[in-house]
PDB file of C-alpha atoms in Angstrom:
ATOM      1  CA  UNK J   8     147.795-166.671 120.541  1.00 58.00           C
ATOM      2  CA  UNK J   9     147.904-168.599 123.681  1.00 71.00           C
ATOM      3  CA  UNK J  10     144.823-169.658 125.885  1.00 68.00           C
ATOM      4  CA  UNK J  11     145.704-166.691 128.379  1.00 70.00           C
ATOM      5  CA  UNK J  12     146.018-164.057 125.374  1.00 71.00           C
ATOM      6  CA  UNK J  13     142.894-164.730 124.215  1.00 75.00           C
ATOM      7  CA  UNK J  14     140.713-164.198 127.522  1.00 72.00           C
ATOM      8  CA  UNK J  15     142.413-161.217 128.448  1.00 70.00           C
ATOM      9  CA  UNK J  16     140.981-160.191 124.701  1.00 73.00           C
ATOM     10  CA  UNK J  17     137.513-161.228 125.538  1.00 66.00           C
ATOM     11  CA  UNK J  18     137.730-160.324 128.491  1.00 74.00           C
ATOM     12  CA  UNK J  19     138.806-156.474 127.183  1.00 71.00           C
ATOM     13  CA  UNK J  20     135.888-156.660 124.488  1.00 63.00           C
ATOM     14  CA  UNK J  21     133.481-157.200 126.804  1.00 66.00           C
ATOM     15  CA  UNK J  22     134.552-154.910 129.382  1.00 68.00           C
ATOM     16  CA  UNK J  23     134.816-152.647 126.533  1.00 64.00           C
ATOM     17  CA  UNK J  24     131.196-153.074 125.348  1.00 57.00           C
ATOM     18  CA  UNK J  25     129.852-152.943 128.771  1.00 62.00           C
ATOM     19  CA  UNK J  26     131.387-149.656 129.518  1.00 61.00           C
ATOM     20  CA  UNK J  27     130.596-147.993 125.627  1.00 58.00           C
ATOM     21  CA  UNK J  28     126.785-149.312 126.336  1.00 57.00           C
ATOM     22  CA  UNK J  29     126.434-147.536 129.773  1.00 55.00           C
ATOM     23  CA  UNK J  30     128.044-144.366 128.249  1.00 47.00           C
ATOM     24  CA  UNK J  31     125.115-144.231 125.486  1.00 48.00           C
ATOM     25  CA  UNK J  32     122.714-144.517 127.955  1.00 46.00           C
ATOM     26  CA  UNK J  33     124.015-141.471 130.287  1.00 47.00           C
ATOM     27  CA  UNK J  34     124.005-139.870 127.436  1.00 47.00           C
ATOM     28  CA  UNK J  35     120.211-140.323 126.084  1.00 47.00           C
ATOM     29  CA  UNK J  36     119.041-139.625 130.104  1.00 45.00           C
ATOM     30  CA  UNK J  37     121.170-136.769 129.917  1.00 64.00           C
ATOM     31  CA  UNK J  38     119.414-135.526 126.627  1.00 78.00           C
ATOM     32  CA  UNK J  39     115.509-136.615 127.521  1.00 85.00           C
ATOM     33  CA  UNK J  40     116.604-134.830 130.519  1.00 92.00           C
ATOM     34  CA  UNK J  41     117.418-131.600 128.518  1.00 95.00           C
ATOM     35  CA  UNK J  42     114.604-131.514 126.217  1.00 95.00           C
ATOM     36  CA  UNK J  43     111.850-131.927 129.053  1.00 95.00           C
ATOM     37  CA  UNK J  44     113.280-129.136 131.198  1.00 96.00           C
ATOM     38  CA  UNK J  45     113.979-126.995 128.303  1.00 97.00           C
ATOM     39  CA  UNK J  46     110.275-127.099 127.319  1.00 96.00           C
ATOM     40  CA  UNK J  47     109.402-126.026 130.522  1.00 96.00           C
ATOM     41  CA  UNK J  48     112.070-122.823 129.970  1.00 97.00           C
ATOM     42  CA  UNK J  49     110.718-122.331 126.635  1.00 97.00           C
ATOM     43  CA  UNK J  50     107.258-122.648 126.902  1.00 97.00           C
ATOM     44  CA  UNK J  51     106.481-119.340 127.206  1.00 96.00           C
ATOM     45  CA  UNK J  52     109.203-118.062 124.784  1.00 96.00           C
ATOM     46  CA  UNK J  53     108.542-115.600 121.795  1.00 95.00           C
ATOM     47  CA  UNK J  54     111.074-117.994 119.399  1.00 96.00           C
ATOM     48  CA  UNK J  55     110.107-121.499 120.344  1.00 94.00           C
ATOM     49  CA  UNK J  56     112.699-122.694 118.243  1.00 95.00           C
ATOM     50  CA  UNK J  57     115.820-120.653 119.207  1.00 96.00           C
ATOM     51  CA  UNK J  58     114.995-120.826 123.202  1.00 97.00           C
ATOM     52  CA  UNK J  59     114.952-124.344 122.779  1.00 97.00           C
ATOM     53  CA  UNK J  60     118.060-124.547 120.490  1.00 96.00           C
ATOM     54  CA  UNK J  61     119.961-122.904 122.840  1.00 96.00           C
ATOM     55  CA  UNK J  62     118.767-124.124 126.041  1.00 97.00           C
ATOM     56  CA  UNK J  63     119.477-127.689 124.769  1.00 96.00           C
ATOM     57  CA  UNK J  64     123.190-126.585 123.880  1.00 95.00           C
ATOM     58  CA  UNK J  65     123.144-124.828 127.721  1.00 96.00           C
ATOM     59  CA  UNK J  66     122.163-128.065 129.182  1.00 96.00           C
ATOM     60  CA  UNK J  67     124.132-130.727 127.514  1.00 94.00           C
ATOM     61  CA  UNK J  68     127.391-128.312 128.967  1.00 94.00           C
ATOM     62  CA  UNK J  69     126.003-127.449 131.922  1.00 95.00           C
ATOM     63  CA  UNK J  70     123.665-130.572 132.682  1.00 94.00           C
ATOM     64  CA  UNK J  71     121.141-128.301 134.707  1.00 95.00           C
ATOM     65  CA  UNK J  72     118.322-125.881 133.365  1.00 96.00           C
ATOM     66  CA  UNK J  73     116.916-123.132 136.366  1.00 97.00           C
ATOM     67  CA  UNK J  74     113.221-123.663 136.910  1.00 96.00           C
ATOM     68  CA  UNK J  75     110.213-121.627 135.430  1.00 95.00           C
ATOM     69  CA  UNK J  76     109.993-119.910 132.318  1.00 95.00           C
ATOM     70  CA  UNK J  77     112.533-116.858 133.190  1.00 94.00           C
ATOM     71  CA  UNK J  78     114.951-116.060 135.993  1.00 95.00           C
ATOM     72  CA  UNK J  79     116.055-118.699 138.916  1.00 96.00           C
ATOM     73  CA  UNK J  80     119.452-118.476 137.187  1.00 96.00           C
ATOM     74  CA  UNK J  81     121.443-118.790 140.384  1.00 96.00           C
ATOM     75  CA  UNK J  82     120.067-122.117 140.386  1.00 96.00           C
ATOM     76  CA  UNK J  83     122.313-123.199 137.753  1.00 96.00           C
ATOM     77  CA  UNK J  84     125.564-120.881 137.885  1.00 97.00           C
ATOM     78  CA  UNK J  85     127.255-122.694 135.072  1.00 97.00           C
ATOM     79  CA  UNK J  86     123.964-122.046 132.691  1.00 97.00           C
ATOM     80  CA  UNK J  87     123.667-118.413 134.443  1.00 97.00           C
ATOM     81  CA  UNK J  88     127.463-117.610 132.967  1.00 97.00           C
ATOM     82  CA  UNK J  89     127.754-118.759 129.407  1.00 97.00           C
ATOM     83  CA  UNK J  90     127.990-115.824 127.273  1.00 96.00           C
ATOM     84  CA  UNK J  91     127.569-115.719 123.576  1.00 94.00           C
ATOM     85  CA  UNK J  92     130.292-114.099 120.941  1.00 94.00           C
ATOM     86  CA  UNK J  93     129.209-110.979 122.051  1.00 96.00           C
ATOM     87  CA  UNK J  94     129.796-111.678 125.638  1.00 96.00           C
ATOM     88  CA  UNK J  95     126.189-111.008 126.189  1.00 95.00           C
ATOM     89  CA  UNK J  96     123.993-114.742 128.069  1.00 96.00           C
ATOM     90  CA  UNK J  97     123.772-117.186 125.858  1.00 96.00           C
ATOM     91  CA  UNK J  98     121.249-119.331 127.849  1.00 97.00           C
ATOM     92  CA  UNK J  99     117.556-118.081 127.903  1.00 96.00           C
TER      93      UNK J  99
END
């Protein structure tokens, strides 16, 4: 490899690294994002467990979660429309 070949490579890795590393981050805001408002949802849920479950899968889709405990779902049309197998909402 030439001098030029090589610090286009390094130049890619890093650029590369850069890019993954900023990606993982988005990500983990994105997810302590999720499970904060999704307590909120939940809190007052009969099945802690399965409100959370799938308000967690609603967010990371949808990357918003309406406000309160019940309702406000015009707040978040994407959350407000998922539908389950059944066609009934999936998001609580």
């Amino acid at each position: 490899m030439n001098h030029n070949m090589k610090l286009l490579f390094v130049t890619l890795l890093l650029f590369s690294l850069i890019f993954a590393s900023t990606v993982v981050a988005q990500v983990d805001a994105q997810s302590a994002m999720c499970d904060s408002k999704c307590k909120v949802r939940c809190s007052k849920a009969g099945v802690q467990d399965r409100c959370l479950k799938y308000c967690n899968i609603c967010c990371s889709k949808c990357n918003c979660v309406p406000s309160g405990t019940y309702g406000n779902k015009h707040e978040c049309p994407c959350y407000r429309d998922l539908k389950n197998n059944k066609g009934k909402p999936k998001c609580p």
